[in-house]
Tab-separated table of C-alpha atoms and ligand atoms in Angstrom:
chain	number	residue	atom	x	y	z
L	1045	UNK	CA	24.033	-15.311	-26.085
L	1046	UNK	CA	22.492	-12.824	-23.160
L	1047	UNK	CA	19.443	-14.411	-23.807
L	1048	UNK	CA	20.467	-17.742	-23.129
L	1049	UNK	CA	22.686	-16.121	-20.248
L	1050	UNK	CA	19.647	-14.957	-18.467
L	1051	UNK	CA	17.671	-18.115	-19.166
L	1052	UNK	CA	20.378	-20.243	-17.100
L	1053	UNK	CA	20.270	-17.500	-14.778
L	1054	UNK	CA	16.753	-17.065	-14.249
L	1055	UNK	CA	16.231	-21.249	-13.611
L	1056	UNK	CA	19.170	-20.633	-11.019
L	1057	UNK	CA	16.822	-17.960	-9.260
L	1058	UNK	CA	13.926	-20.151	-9.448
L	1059	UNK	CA	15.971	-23.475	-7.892
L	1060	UNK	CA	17.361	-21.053	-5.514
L	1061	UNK	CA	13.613	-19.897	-4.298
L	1062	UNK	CA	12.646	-23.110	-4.134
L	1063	UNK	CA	15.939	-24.414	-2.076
L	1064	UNK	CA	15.019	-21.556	0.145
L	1065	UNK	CA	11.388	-22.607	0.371
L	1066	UNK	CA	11.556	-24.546	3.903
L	1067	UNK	CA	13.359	-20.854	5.102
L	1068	UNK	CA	11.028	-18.811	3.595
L	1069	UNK	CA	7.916	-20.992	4.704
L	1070	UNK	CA	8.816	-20.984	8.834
L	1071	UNK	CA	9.126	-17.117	8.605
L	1072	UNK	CA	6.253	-16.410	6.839
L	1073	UNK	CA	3.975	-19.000	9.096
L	1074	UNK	CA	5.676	-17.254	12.199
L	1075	UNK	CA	4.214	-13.940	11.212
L	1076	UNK	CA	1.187	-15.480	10.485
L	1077	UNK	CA	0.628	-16.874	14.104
L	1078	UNK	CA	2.145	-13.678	15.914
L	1079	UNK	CA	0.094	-10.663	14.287
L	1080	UNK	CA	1.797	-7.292	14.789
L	1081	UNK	CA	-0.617	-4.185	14.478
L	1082	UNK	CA	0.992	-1.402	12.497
L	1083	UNK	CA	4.047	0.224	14.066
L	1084	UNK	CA	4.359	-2.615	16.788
L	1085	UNK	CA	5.778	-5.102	13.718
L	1086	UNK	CA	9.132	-5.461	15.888
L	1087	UNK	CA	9.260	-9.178	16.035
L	1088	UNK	CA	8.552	-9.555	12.231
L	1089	UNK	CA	11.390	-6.820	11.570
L	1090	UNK	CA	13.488	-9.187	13.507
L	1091	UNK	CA	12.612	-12.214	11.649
L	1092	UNK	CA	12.999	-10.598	8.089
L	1093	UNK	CA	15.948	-8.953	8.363
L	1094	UNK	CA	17.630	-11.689	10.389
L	1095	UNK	CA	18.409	-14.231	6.878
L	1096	UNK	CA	19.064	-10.703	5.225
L	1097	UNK	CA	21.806	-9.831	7.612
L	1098	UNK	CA	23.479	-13.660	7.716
L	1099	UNK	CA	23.457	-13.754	3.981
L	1100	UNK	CA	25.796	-10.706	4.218
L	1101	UNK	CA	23.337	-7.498	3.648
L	1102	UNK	CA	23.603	-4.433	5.436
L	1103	UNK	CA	20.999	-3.867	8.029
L	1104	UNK	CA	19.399	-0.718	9.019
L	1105	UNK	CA	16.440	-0.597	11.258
L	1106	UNK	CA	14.703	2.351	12.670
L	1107	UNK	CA	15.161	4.562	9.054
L	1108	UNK	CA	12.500	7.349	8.428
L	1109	UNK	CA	12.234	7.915	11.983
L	1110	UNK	CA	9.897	4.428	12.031
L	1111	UNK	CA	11.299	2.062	14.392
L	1112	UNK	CA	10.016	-1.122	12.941
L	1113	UNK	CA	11.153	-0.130	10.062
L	1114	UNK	CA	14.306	-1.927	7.814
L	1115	UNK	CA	16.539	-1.043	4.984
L	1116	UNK	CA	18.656	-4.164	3.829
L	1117	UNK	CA	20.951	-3.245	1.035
L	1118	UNK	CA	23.294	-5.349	-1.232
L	1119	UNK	CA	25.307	-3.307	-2.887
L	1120	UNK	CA	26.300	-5.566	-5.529
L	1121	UNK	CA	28.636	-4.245	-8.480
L	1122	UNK	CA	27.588	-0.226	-7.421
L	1123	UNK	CA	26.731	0.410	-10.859
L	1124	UNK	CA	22.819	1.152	-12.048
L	1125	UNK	CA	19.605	0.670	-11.368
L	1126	UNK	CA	19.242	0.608	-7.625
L	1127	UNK	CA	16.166	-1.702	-7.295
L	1128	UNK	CA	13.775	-2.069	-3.961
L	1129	UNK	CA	11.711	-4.789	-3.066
L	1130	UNK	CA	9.228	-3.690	-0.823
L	1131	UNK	CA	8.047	-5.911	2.717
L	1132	UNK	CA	5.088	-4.831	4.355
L	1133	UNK	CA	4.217	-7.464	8.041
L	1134	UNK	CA	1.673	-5.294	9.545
L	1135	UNK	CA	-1.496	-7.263	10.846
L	1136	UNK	CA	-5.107	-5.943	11.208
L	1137	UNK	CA	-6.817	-5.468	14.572
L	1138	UNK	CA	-9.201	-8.801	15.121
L	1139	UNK	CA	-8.756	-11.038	11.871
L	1140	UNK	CA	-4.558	-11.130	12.019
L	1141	UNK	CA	-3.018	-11.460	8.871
L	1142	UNK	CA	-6.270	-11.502	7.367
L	1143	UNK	CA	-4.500	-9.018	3.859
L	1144	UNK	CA	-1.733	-11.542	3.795
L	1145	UNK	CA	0.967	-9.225	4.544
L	1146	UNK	CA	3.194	-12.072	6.129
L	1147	UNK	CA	3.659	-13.509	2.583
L	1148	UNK	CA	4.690	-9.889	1.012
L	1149	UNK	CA	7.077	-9.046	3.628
L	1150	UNK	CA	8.406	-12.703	3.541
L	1151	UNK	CA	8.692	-12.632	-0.639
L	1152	UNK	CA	10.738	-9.684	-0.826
L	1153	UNK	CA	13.154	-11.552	1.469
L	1154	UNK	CA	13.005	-14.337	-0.550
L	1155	UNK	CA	13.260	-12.844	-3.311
L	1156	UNK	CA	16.749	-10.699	-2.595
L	1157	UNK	CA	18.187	-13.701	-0.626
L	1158	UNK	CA	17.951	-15.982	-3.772
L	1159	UNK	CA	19.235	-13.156	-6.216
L	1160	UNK	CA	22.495	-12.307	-4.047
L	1161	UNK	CA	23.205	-16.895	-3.932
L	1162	UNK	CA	22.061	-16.965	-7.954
L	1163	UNK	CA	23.235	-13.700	-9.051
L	1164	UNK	CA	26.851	-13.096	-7.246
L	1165	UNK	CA	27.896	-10.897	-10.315
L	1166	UNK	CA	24.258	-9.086	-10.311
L	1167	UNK	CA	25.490	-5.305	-11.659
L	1168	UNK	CA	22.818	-3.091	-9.624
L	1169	UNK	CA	22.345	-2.982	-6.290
L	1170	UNK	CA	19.422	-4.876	-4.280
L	1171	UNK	CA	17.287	-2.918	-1.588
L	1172	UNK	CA	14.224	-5.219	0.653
L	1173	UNK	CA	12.876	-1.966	2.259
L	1174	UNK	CA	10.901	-2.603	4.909
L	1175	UNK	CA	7.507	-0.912	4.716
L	1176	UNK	CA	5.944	-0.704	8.072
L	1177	UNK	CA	2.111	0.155	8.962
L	1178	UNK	CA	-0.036	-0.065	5.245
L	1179	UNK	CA	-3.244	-0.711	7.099
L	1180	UNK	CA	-3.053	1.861	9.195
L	1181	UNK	CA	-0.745	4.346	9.257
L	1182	UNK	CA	0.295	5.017	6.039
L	1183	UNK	CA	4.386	4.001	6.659
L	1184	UNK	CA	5.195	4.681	3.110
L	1185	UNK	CA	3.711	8.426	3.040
L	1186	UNK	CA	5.994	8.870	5.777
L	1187	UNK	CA	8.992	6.889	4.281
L	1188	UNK	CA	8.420	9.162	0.754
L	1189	UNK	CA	8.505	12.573	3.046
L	1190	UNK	CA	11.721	11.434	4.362
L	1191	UNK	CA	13.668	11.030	0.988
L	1192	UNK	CA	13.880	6.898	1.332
L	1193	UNK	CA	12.557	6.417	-1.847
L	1194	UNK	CA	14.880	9.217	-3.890
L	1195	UNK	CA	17.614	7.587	-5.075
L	1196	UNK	CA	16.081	4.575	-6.439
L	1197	UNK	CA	15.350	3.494	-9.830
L	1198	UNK	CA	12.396	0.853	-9.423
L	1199	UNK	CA	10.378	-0.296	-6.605
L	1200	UNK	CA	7.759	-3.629	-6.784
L	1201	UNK	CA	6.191	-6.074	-4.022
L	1202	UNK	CA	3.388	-8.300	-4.249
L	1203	UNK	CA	0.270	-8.837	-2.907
L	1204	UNK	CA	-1.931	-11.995	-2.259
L	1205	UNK	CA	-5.199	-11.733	-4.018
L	1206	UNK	CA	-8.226	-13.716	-5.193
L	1207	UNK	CA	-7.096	-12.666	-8.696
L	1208	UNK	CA	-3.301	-12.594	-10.680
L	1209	UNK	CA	-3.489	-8.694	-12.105
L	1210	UNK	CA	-0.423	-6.499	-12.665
L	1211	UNK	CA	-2.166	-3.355	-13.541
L	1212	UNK	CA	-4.936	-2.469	-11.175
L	1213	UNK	CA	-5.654	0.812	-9.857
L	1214	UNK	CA	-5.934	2.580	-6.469
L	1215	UNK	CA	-7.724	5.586	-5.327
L	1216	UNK	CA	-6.197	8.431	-3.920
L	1217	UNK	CA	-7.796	9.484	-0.289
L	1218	UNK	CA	-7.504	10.346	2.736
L	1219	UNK	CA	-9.120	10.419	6.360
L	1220	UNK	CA	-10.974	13.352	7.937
L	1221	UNK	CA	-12.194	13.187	11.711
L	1222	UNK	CA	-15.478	15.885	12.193
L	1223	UNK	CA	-15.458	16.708	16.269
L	1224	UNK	CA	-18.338	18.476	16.742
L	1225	UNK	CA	-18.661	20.760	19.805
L	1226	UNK	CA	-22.315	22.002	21.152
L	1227	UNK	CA	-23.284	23.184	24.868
L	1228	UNK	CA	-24.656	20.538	27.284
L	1229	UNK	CA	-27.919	21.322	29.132
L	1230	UNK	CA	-31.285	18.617	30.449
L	1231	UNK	CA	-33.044	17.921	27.751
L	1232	UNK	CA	-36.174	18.355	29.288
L	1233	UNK	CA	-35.836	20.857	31.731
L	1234	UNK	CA	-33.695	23.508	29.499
L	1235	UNK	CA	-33.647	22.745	26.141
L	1236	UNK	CA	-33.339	26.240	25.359
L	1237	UNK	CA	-29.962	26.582	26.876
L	1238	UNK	CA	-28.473	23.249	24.826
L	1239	UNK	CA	-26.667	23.167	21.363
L	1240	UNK	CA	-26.507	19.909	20.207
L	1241	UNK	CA	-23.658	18.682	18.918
L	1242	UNK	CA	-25.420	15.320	18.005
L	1243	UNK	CA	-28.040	17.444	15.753
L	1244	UNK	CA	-24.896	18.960	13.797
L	1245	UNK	CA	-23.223	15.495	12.949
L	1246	UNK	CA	-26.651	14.091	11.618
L	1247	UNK	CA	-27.447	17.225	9.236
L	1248	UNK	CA	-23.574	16.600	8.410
L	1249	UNK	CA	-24.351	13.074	7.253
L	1250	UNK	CA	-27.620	14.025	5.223
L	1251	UNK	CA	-25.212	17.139	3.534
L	1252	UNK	CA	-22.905	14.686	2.233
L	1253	UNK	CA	-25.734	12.180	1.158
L	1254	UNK	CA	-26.803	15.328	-0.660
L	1255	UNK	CA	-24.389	15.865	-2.461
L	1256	UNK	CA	-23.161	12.286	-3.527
L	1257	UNK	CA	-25.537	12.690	-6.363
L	1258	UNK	CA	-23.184	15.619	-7.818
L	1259	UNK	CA	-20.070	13.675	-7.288
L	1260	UNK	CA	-17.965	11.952	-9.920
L	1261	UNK	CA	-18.837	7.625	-10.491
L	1262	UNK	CA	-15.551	7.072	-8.973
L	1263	UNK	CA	-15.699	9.184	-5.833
L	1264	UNK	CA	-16.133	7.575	-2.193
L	1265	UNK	CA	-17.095	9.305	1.372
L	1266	UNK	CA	-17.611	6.788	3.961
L	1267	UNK	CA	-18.169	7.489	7.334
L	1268	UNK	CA	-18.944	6.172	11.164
L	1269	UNK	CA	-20.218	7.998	14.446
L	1270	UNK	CA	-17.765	7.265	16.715
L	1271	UNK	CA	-19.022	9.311	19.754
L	1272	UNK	CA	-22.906	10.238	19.794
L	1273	UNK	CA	-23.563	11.302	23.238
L	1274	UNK	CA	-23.957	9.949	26.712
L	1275	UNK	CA	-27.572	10.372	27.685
L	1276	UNK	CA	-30.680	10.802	25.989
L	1277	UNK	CA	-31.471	13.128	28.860
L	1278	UNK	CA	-28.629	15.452	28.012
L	1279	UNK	CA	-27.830	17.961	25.192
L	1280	UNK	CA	-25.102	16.384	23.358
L	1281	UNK	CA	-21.665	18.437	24.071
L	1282	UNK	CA	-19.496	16.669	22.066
L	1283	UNK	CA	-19.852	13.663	19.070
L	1284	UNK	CA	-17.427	13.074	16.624
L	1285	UNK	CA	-17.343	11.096	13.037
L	1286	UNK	CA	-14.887	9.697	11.232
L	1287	UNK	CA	-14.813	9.601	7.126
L	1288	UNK	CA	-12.569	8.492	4.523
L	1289	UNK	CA	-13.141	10.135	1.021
L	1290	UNK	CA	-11.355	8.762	-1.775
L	1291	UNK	CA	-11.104	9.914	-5.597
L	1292	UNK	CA	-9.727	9.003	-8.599
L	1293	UNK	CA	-6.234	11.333	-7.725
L	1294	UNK	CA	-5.140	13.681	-5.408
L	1295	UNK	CA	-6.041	16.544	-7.908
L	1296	UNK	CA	-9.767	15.134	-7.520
L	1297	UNK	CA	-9.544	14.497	-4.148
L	1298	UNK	CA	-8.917	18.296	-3.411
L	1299	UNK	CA	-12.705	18.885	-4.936
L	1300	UNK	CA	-13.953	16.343	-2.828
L	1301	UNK	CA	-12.538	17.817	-0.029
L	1302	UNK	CA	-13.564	21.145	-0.027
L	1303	UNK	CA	-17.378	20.638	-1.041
L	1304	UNK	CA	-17.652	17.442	1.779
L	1305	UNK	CA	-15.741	20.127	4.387
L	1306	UNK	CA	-18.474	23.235	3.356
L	1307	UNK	CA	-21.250	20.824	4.042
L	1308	UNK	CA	-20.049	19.901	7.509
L	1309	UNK	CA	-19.122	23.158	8.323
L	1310	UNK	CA	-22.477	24.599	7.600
L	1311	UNK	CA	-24.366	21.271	8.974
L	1312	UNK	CA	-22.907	22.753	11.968
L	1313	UNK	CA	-23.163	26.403	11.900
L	1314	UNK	CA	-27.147	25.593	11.184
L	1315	UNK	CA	-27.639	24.504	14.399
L	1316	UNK	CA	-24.783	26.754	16.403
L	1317	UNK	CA	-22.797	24.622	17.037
L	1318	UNK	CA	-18.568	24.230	15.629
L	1319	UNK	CA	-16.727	21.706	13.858
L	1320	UNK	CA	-12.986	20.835	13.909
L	1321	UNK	CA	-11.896	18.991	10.734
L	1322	UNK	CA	-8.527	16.760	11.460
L	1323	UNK	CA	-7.248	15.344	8.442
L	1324	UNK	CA	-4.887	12.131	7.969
L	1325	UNK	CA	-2.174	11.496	5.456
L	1326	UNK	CA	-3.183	12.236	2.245
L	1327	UNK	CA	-3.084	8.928	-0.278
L	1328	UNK	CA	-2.007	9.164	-3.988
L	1329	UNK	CA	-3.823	7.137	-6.293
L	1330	UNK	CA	-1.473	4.402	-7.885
L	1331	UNK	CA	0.687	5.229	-10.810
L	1332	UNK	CA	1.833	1.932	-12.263
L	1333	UNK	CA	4.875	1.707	-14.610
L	1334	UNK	CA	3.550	-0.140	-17.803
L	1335	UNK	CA	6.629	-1.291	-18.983
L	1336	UNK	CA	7.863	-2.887	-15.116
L	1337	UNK	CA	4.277	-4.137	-15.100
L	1338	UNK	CA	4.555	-6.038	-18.845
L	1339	UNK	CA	8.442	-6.975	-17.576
L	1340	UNK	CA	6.746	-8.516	-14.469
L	1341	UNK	CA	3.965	-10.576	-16.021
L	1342	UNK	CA	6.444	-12.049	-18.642
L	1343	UNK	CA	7.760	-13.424	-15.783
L	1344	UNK	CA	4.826	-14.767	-14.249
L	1345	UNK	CA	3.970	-16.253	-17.732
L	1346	UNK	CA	7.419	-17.911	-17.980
L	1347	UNK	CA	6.544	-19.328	-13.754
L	1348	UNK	CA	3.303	-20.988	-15.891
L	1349	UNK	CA	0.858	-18.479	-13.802
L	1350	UNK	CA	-1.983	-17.099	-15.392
L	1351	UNK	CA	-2.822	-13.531	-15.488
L	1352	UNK	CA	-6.376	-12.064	-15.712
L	1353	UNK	CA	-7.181	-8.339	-16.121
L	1354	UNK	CA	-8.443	-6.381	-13.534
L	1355	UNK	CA	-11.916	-5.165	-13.092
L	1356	UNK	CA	-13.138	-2.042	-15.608
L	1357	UNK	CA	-14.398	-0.744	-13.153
L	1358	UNK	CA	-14.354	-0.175	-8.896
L	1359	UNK	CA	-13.036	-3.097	-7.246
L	1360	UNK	CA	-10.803	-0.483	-5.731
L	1361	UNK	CA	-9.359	0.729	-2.979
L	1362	UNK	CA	-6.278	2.736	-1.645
L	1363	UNK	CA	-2.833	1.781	-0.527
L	1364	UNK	CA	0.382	4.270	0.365
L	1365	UNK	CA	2.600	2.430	-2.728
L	1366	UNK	CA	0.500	5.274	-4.294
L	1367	UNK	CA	2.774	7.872	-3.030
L	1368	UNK	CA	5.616	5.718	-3.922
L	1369	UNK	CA	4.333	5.727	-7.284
L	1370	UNK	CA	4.766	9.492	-7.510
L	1371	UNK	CA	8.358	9.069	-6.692
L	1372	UNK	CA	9.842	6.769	-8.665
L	1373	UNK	CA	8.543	3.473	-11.045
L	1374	UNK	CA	6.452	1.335	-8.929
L	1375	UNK	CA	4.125	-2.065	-9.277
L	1376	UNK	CA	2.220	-3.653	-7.096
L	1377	UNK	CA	1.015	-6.642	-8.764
L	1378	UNK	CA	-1.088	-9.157	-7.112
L	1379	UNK	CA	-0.663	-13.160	-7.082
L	1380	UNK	CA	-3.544	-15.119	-6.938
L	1381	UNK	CA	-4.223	-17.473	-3.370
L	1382	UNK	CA	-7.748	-18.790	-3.644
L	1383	UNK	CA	-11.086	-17.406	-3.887
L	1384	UNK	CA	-11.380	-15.183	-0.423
L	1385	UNK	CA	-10.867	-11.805	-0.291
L	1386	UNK	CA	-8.925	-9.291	1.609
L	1387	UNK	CA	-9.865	-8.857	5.087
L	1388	UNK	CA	-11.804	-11.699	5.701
L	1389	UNK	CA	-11.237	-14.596	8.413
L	1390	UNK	CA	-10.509	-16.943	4.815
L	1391	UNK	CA	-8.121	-14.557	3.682
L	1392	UNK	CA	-6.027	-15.266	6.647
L	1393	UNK	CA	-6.617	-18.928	6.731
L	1394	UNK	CA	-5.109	-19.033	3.232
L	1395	UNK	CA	-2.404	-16.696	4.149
L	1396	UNK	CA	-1.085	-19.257	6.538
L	1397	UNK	CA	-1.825	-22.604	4.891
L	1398	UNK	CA	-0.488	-23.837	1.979
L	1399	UNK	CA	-1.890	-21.623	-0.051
L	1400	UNK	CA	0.191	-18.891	0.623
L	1401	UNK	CA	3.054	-20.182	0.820
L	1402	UNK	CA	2.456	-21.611	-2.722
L	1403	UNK	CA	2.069	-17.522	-3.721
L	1404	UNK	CA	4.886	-16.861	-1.363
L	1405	UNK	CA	6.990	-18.826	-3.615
L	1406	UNK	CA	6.000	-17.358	-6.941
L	1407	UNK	CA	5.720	-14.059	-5.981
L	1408	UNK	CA	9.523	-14.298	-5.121
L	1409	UNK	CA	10.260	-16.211	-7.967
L	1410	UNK	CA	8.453	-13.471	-10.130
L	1411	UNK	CA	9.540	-10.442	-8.402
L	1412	UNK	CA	13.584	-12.037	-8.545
L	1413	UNK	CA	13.230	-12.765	-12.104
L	1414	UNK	CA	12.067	-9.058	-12.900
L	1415	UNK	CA	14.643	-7.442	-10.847
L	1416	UNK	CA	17.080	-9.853	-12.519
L	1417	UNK	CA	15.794	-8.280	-15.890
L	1418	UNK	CA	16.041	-4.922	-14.587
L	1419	UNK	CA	19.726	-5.312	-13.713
L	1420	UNK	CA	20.648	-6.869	-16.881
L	1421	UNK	CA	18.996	-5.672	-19.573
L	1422	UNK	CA	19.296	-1.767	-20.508
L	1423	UNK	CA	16.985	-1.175	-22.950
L	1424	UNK	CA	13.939	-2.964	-20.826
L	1425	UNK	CA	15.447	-0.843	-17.735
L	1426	UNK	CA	16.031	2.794	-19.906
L	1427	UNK	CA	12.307	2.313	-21.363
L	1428	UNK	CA	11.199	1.743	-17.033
L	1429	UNK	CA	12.921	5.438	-16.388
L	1430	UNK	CA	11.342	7.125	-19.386
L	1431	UNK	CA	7.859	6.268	-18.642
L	1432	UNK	CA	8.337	7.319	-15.652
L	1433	UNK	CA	10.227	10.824	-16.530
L	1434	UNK	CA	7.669	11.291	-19.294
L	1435	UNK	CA	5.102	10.829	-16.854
L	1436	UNK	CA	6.705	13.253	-14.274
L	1437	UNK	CA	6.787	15.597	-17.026
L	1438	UNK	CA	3.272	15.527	-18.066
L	1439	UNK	CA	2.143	16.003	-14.128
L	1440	UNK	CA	4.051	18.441	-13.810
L	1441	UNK	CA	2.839	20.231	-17.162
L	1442	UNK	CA	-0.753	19.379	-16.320
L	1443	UNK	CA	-0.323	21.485	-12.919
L	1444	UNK	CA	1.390	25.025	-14.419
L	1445	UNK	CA	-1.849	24.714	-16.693
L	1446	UNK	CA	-4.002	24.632	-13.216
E	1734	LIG	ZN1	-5.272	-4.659	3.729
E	1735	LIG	ZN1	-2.708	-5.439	2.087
């Protein structure tokens, strides 16, 4: 009987996506052709939450002290799990909405919209969260240190890939900018007098070539010279680089840290010269909940999309649902658009054409269905929250052991 229930009710989500489809289709291709960079997303925050508000959800903007940020909450019967749907709209400088983040933001719309039509009796309560600022930024990090993601039981979103995967990873990371400071003087005339500050950022970059040899497969330090000096004819004064360093978690990353911020220290001091080290928001890797994840791709299999798993190895990179992930059970699967990847001029043809909004569609579709399934069926829902306690326990565990 509940099964057949949530069959009927499911095929209502899915007719309800797909009456919203012309809706969803015009927002998501407006985004598209008006990029916002991260934190300047206002005109996206107005056209997501705009449908969110009319179909009778309670609109906050501005929460986490992030003003193109959203909270849109149905409150439905009040009663457990509290589920978020996560939008992210930010653009990237040059190639637009070349990661497809018009389609994500636009899904989780979608996706709530057609649950609150299908669903009027949905016991739970409904949350799109607007994520500002992935690309750069980090507006979830932020959104985590200010409590927004405390009181709730599940969190998913979807990204456009060149692959349908549920479970792939993410390193943890985070950015460090190396300003090194020497003492100008002509290079000719009076060397002597000059420390160059150009001298200690190139011994920096051959210390932490030195030591990638020592450093675990799935470690990463990348870097670029942002400011090298203004004339060959002058001592360097000042030159500064900017690296990201990723490992496999934050635990790991710590290592990384300290033995890449020795090596520029001491690049430095070799030559007399000093180093400030400013760091960015730290990253955690991803922590996927297997049982959302397998809840999620029974879905997809029941929307006739195939699923493929993700690479063994690398393929990898970082994203701040990884601090999410540390907060409550969280997946970010991935919905395949064509053959382009991320951050390429393709990528953001497809995310515009019809291509994306065929994976708009789904991943609403998908993401409804689960949420549906999250509201409505305990045991799937009580085995989401103890993989995720368990989890929390084991961490925790792992660190009074050191
Ligand atoms: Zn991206
Ligand atoms: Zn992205």
């Amino acid at each position: 009987m509940a099964k057949e229930q949530a069959k009927q009710q499911k095929e209502a989500i899915r007719q309800t996506v797909d009456a919203l489809d012309g809706q969803l289709r015009a927002i998501a291709q407006r985004i598209h052709a008006n990029p916002e960079l991260s934190f300047h997303e206002h005109q996206a925050q107005g056209w997501l939450t705009e449908p969110l508000e009319e179909a009778g959800f309670q609109v906050e903007k501005g929460i986490a002290g992030l003003p193109t940020s959203f909270r849109a909450t149905w409150e439905g019967s009040g009663s457990e799990p509290t589920v978020a749907l996560l939008a992210e709209y930010d653009a990237l400088p040059a190639i637009g909405h070349a990661c497809g983040h018009n389609l994500i933001g636009t899904a989780a719309v979608g996706a709530a919209l057609a649950l609150k039509e299908a669903c009027p009796e949905l016991p739970g309560k409904i949350i799109v969260l607007g994520t500002p600022a992935e690309e750069e930024g980090g507006g979830k990090i932020i959104m985590c240190n200010e409590g927004v993601f405390d009181a709730i039981d599940a969190v998913m979103m979807v990204h456009p890939q060149n692959k349908t995967m549920v479970l792939r990873g993410a390193l943890a990371c985070v950015d460090a900018t190396f300003t090194f400071h020497g003492r100008q003087a002509h290079a000719s005339s009076a060397p002597e007098k000059g420390i160059s500050a150009l001298d200690a950022m190139i011994n920096a970059f051959v210390a932490i070539n030195s030591l990638r040899q020592f450093m675990k497969e799935d470690v990463r330090v990348h870097g670029i010279i942002t400011k090298g000096g203004d004339a060959p004819n002058v001592v360097p004064e000042l030159c500064e680089a900017v690296f990201i360093l990723r490992a496999a978690n934050v635990e790991e990353l710590k290592t990384v840290r300290e033995k890449v911020y020795r090596a520029v220290r001491h690049a430095a001091e070799g030559v007399e010269a000093a180093v400030d080290i400013t760091e960015g928001l730290i990253y955690a890797e991803r922590n996927n909940n297997r049982a959302l994840a397998g809840m999620f791709r029974d879905n997809l299999e029941q929307l006739g999309i195939e699923v493929v798993e993700p690479p063994a190895k690398g393929g990898i990179g970082s994203s701040d649902i990884g601090n999410v992930g540390q907060v409550t059970a969280t997946i970010h699967p991935y919905i395949r658009l064509g053959d382009a990847t991320t951050h390429t001029p393709e990528f953001c043809r497809l995310a515009g054409a019809e291509e994306g909004m065929i994976e708009l569609n789904q991943a609403a579709k998908a993401m409804a269905m689960t949420a549906y399934d999250l509201c409505t069926d305990a045991e799937a829902f009580t085995q989401v929250r103890q993989e995720f306690e368990q989890w929390k326990q084991e961490r925790n565990g792992g660190a009074i052991h050191g």
